[in-house]
Short mmCIF file of C-alpha atoms in Angstrom, two decimals:
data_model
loop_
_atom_site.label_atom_id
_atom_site.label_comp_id
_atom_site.label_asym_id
_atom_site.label_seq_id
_atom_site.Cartn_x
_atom_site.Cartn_y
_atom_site.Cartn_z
CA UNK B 206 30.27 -150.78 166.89
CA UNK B 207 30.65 -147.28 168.31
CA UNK B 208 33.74 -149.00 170.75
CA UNK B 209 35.71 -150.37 167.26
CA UNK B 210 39.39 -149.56 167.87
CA UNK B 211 40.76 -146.11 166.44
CA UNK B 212 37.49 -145.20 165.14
CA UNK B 213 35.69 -141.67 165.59
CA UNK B 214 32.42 -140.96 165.66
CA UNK B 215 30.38 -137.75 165.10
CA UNK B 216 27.27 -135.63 164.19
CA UNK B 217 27.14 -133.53 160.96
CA UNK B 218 24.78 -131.09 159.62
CA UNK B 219 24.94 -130.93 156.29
CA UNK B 220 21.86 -130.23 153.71
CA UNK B 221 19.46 -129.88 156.24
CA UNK B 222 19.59 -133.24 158.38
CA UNK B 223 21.92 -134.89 160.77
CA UNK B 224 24.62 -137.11 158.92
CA UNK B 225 26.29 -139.94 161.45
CA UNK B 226 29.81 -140.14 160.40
CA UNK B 227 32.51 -142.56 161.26
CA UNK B 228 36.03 -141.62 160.60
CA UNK B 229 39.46 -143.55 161.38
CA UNK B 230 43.21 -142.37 160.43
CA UNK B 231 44.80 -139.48 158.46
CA UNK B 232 45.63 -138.17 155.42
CA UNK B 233 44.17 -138.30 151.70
CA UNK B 234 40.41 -138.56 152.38
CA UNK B 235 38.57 -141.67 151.61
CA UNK B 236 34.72 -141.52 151.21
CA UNK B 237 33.15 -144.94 152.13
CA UNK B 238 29.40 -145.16 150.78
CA UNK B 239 27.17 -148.62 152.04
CA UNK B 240 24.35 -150.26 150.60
CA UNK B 241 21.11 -152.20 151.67
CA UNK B 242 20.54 -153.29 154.43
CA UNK B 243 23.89 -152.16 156.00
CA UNK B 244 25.53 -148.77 157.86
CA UNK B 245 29.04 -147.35 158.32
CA UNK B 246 29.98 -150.71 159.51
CA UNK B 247 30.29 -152.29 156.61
CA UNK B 248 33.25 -150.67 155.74
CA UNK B 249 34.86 -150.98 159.46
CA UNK B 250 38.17 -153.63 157.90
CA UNK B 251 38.90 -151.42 155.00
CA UNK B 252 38.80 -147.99 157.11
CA UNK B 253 41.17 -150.26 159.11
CA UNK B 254 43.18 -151.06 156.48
CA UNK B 255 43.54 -147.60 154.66
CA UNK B 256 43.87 -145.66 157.96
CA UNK B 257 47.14 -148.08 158.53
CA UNK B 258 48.29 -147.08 155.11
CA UNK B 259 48.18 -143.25 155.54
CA UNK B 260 44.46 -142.31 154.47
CA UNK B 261 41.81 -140.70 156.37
CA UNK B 262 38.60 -143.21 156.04
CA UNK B 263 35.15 -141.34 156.09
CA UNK B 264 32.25 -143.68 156.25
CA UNK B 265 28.49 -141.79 157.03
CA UNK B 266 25.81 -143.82 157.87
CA UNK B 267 23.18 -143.26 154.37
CA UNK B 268 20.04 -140.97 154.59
CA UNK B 269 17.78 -142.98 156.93
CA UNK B 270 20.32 -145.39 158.44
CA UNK B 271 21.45 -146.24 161.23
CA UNK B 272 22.15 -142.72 163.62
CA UNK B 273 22.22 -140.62 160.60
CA UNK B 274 18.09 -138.44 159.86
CA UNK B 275 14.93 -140.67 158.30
CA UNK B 276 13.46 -137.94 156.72
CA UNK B 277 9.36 -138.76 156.47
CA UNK B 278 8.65 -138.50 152.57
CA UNK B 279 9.18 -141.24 149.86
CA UNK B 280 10.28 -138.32 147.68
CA UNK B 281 13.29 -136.90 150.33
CA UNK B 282 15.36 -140.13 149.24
CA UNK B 283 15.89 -138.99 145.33
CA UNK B 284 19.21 -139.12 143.77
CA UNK B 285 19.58 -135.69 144.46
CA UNK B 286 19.09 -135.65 147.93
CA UNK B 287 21.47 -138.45 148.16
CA UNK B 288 24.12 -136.66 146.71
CA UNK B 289 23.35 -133.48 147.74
CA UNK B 290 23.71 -135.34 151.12
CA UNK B 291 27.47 -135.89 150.00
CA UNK B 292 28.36 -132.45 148.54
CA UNK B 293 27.10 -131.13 151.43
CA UNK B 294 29.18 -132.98 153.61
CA UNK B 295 32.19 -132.32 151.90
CA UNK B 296 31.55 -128.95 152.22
CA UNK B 297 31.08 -129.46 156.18
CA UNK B 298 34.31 -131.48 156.44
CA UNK B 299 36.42 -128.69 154.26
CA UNK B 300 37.62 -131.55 151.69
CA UNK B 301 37.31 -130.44 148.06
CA UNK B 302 38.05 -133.68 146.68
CA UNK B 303 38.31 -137.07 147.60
CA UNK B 304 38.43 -140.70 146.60
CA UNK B 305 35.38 -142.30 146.78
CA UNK B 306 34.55 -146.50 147.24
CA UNK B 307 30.88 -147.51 146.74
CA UNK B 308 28.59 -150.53 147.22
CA UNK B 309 25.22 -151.66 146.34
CA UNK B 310 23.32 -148.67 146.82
CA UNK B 311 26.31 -146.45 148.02
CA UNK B 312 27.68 -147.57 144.55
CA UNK B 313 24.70 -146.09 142.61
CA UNK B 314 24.86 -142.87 144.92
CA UNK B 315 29.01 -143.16 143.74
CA UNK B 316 28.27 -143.27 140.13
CA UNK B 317 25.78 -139.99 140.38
CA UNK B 318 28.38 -137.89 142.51
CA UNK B 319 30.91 -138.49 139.59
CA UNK B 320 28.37 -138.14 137.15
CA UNK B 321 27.13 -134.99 138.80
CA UNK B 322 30.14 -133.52 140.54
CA UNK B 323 33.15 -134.86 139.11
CA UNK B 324 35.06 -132.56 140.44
CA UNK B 325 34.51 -133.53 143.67
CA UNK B 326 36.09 -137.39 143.66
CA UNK B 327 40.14 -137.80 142.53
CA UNK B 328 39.22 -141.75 141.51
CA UNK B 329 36.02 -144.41 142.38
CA UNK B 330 36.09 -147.95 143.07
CA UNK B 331 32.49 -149.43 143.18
CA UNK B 332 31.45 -152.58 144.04
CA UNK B 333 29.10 -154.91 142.69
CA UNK B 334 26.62 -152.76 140.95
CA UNK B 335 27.95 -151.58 137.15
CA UNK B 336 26.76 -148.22 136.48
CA UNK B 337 23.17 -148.70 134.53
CA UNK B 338 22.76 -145.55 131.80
CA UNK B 339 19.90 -144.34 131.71
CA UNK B 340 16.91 -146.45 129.47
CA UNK B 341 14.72 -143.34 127.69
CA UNK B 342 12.35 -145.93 127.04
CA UNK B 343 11.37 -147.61 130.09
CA UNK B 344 11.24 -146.75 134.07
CA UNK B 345 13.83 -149.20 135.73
CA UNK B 346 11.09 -150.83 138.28
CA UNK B 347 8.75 -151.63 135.19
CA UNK B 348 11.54 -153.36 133.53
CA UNK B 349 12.54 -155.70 136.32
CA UNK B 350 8.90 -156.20 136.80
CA UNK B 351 8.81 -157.74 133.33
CA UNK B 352 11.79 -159.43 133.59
CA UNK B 353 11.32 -160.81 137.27
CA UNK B 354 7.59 -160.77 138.04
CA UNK B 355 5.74 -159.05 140.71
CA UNK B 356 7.33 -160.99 143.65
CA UNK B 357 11.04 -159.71 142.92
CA UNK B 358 12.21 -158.11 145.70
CA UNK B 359 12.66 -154.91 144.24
CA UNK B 360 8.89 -154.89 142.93
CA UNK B 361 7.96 -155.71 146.04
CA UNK B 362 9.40 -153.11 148.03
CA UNK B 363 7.39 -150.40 146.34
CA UNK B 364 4.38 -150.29 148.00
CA UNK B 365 4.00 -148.43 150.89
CA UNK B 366 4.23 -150.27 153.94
CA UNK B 367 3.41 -153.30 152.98
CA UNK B 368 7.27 -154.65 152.64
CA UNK B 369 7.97 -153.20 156.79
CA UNK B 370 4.89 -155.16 157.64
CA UNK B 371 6.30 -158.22 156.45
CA UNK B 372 9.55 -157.89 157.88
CA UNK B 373 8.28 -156.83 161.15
CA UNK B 374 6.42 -159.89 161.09
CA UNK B 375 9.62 -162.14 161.01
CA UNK B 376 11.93 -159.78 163.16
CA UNK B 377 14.84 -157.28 162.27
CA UNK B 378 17.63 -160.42 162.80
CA UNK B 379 16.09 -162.79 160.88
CA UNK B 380 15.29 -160.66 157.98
CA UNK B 381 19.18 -159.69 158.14
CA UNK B 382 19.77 -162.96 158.33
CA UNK B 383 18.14 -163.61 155.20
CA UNK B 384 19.78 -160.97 153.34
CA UNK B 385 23.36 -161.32 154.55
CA UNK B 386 23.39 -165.23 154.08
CA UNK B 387 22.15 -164.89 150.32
CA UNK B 388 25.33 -166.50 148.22
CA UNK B 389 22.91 -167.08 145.24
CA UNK B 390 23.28 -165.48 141.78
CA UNK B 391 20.12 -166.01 141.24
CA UNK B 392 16.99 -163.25 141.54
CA UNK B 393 15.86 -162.31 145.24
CA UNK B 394 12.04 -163.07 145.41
CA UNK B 395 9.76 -161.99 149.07
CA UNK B 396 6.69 -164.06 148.21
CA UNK B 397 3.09 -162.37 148.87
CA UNK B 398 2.76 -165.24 150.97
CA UNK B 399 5.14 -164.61 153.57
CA UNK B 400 8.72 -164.81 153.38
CA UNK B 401 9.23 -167.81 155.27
CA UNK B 402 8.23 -168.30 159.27
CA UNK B 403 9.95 -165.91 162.09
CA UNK B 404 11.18 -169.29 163.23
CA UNK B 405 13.24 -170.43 159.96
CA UNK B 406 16.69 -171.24 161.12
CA UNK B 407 19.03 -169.02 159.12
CA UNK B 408 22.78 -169.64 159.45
CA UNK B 409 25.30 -166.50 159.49
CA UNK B 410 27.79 -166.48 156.62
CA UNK B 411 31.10 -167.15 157.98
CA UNK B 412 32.55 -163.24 157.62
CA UNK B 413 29.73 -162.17 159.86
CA UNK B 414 29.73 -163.16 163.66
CA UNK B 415 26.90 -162.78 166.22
CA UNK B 416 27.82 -159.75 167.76
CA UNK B 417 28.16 -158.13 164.01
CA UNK B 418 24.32 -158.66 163.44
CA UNK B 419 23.43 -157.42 166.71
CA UNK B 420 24.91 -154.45 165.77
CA UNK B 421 23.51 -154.38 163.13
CA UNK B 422 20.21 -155.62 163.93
CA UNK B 423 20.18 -152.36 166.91
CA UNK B 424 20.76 -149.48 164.03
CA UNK B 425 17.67 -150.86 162.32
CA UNK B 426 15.62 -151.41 164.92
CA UNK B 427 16.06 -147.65 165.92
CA UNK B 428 16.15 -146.07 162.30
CA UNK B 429 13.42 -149.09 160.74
CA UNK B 430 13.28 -150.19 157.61
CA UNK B 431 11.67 -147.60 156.02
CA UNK B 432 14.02 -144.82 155.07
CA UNK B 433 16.13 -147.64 153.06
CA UNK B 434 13.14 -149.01 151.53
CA UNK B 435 12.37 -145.58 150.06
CA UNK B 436 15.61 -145.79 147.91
CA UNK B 437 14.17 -148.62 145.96
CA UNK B 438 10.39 -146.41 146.24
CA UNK B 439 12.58 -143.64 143.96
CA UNK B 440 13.60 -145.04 141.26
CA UNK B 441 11.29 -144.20 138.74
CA UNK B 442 11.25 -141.17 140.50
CA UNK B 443 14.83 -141.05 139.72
CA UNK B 444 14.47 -142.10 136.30
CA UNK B 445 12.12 -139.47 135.20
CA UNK B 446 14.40 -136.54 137.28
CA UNK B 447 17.02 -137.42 135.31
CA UNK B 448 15.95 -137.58 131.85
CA UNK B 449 18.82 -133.93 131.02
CA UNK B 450 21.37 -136.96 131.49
CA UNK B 451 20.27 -139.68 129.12
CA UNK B 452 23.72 -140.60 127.60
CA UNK B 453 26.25 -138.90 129.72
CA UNK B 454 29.15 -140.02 130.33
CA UNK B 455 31.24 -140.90 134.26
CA UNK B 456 33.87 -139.22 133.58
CA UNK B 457 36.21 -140.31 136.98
CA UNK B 458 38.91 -142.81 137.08
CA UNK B 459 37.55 -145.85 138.17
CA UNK B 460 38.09 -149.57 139.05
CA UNK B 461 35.10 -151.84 139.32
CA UNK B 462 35.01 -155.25 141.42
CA UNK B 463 32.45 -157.76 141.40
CA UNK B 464 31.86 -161.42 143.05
CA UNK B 465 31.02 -163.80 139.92
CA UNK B 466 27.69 -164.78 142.40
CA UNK B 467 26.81 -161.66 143.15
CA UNK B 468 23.19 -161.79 142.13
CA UNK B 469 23.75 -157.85 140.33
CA UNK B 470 26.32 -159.71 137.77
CA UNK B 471 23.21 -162.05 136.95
CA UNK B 472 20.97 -159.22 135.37
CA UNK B 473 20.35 -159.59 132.23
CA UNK B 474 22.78 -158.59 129.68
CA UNK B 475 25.18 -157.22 132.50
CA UNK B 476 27.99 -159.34 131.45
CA UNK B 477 28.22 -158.26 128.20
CA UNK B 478 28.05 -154.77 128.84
CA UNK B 479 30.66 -155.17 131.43
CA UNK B 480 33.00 -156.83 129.01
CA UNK B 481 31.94 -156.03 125.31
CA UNK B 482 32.75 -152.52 125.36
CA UNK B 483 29.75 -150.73 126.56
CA UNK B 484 30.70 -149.99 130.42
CA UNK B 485 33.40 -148.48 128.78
CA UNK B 486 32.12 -146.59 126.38
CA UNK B 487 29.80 -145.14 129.14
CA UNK B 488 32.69 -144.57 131.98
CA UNK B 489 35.59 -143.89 129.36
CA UNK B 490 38.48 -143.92 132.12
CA UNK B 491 37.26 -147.12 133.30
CA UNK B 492 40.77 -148.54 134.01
CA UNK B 493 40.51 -151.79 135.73
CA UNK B 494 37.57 -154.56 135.90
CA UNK B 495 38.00 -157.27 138.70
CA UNK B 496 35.38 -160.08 138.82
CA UNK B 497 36.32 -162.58 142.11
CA UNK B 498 35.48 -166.10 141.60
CA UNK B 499 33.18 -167.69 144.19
CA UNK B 500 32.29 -164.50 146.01
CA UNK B 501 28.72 -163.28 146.62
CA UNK B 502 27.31 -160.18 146.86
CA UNK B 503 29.05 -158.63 150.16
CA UNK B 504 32.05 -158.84 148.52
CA UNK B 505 33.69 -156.20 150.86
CA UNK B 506 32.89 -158.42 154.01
CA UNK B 507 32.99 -161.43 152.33
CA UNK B 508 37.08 -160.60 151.30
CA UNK B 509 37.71 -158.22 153.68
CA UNK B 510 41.42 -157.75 153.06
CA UNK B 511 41.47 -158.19 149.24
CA UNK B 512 38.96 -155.66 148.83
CA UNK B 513 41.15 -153.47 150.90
CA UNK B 514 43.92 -154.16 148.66
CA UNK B 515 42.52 -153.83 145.55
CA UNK B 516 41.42 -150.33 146.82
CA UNK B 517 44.53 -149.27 147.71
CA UNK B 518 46.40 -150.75 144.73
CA UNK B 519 43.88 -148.33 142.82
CA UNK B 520 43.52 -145.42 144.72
CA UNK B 521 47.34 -145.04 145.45
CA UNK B 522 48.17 -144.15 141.81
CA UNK B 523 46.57 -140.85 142.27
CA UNK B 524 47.11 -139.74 145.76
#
């Protein structure tokens, strides 16, 4: 919320639209990056708990979240424009370098700042999604359509519409509901058939109260659904930008922690490439690998205060 204790909020422009940016504490800057379906907020007990310790936590609400610009076109949410989005607001801010903690999406958008401006981050801890190299052969939404089927979320988030009218259908708290209870490893599937009734009773995980998901729930209904979406609408849009980096290389120091439920630690193969050498060979100062038993996919609201800890354990070595 905009009242959380010792946290500032603002209005940048940086690459052409409006970023919302929450910032709490001083010192060694901190760049907090979200995921689907969340905002700054997400990030409110570890800005807590680095502010506390001496750093200066920086958490913008995404391109089309929450009180930050939802640019109109499908194609205004590529890679590029999400880190542009970043660079940019480094610029704004006057910080040449800074360490950088990702999730979900924000932990894709973390692994393309360091692959494209390394210069830019002094050390990355992302959570729960592994950085995915780039497949020449196949577009990334045709692959988990083979894998998954047509009613995998992902699949079914590409066309147009379709996906918002659904989940205007059952309501912006129920459908966050839905995502934020989800402690399964297994594949996320929104049936063509409806994705349940808007009356479903949907109980809140226990790291998430009421009046978090009606904050929540208020950023979305203002800023929709549809900016987010069009992440997920890019990525074979993504995949065929980015073809001059087929076999590069993250070259950042980095720790990466993942819940051992978290549906992204389920793809297939994951595992092995996590621990058999590959997600090494691909991010060569890969330096630690945490996987937490029993925790889901929010793994940064889910263990609030050992995320925070394992982030400054990390980040600490280089400040």
């Amino acid at each position: 919320m905009e009242g959380v204790k010792g946290v500032k909020h603002r209005i940048i422009e940086a690459n052409r639209i409006k970023i919302h940016i929450a910032e709490q504490g001083e010192g060694p800057a901190v760049l907090f990056l979200h995921g689907f379906p969340q905002i700054w907020y997400a990030w409110r007990h570890q800005m807590a708990g680095l502010a506390s310790r001496g750093y200066r936590a920086i958490a913008p609400d995404m391109r089309g979240y929450g009180d930050t610009a939802v640019p109109n076109s499908v194609t205004e949410y590529t890679i590029f424009h999400l880190v542009g989005d970043l660079v940019a607001l480094l610029d704004a801010l006057a910080l040449p370098q800074v360490f950088v903690v990702g999730h979900d999406w924000g932990a894709i958008v973390a692994w393309y700042l360091c692959l494209f401006r390394p210069d830019r981050v002094q050390a990355l801890v992302n959570l729960s999604v592994a950085f995915m190299p780039r497949n020449p052969i196949i577009p990334p939404v045709e692959a988990l359509k083979i894998a998954y089927g047509d009613e995998y979320y992902v699949v079914r988030f590409q066309e147009p519409g379709a996906i918002e009218k659904e989940f205007a259908r059952l309501g912006t708290r129920l459908v966050l509901r839905k995502f934020f209870s989800n402690h399964s490893p297994n594949p996320v599937y929104i049936p063509k058939k409806g994705w349940g009734s808007p009356s479903d009773p949907v109980p809140l995980p226990p790291w998430l109260s009421d009046q978090d998901l009606e904050y929540y729930a208020s950023k979305f209904d203002k800023s929709g659904f549809t900016g987010p979406i069009n992440y997920y609408r890019c990525m074979d849009l993504n995949w065929e930008l980015t073809a001059p980096w087929t076999g590069a290389q993250v070259k950042v120091p980095t720790k990466f922690i993942v819940g051992d439920q978290d549906l992204t630690y389920h793809y297939p193969g994951i595992q092995e490439y996590i621990h058999k050498g590959g997600f090494k060979r691909d991010v060569p100062f890969l330096l630690d690998v945490v996987v937490m038993r029993g925790v889901g996919h929010f793994i940064h609201e889910e263990k609030a205060t050992e995320i925070t800890n394992h982030i400054h354990d990390f980040i600490k070595n280089f400040s």
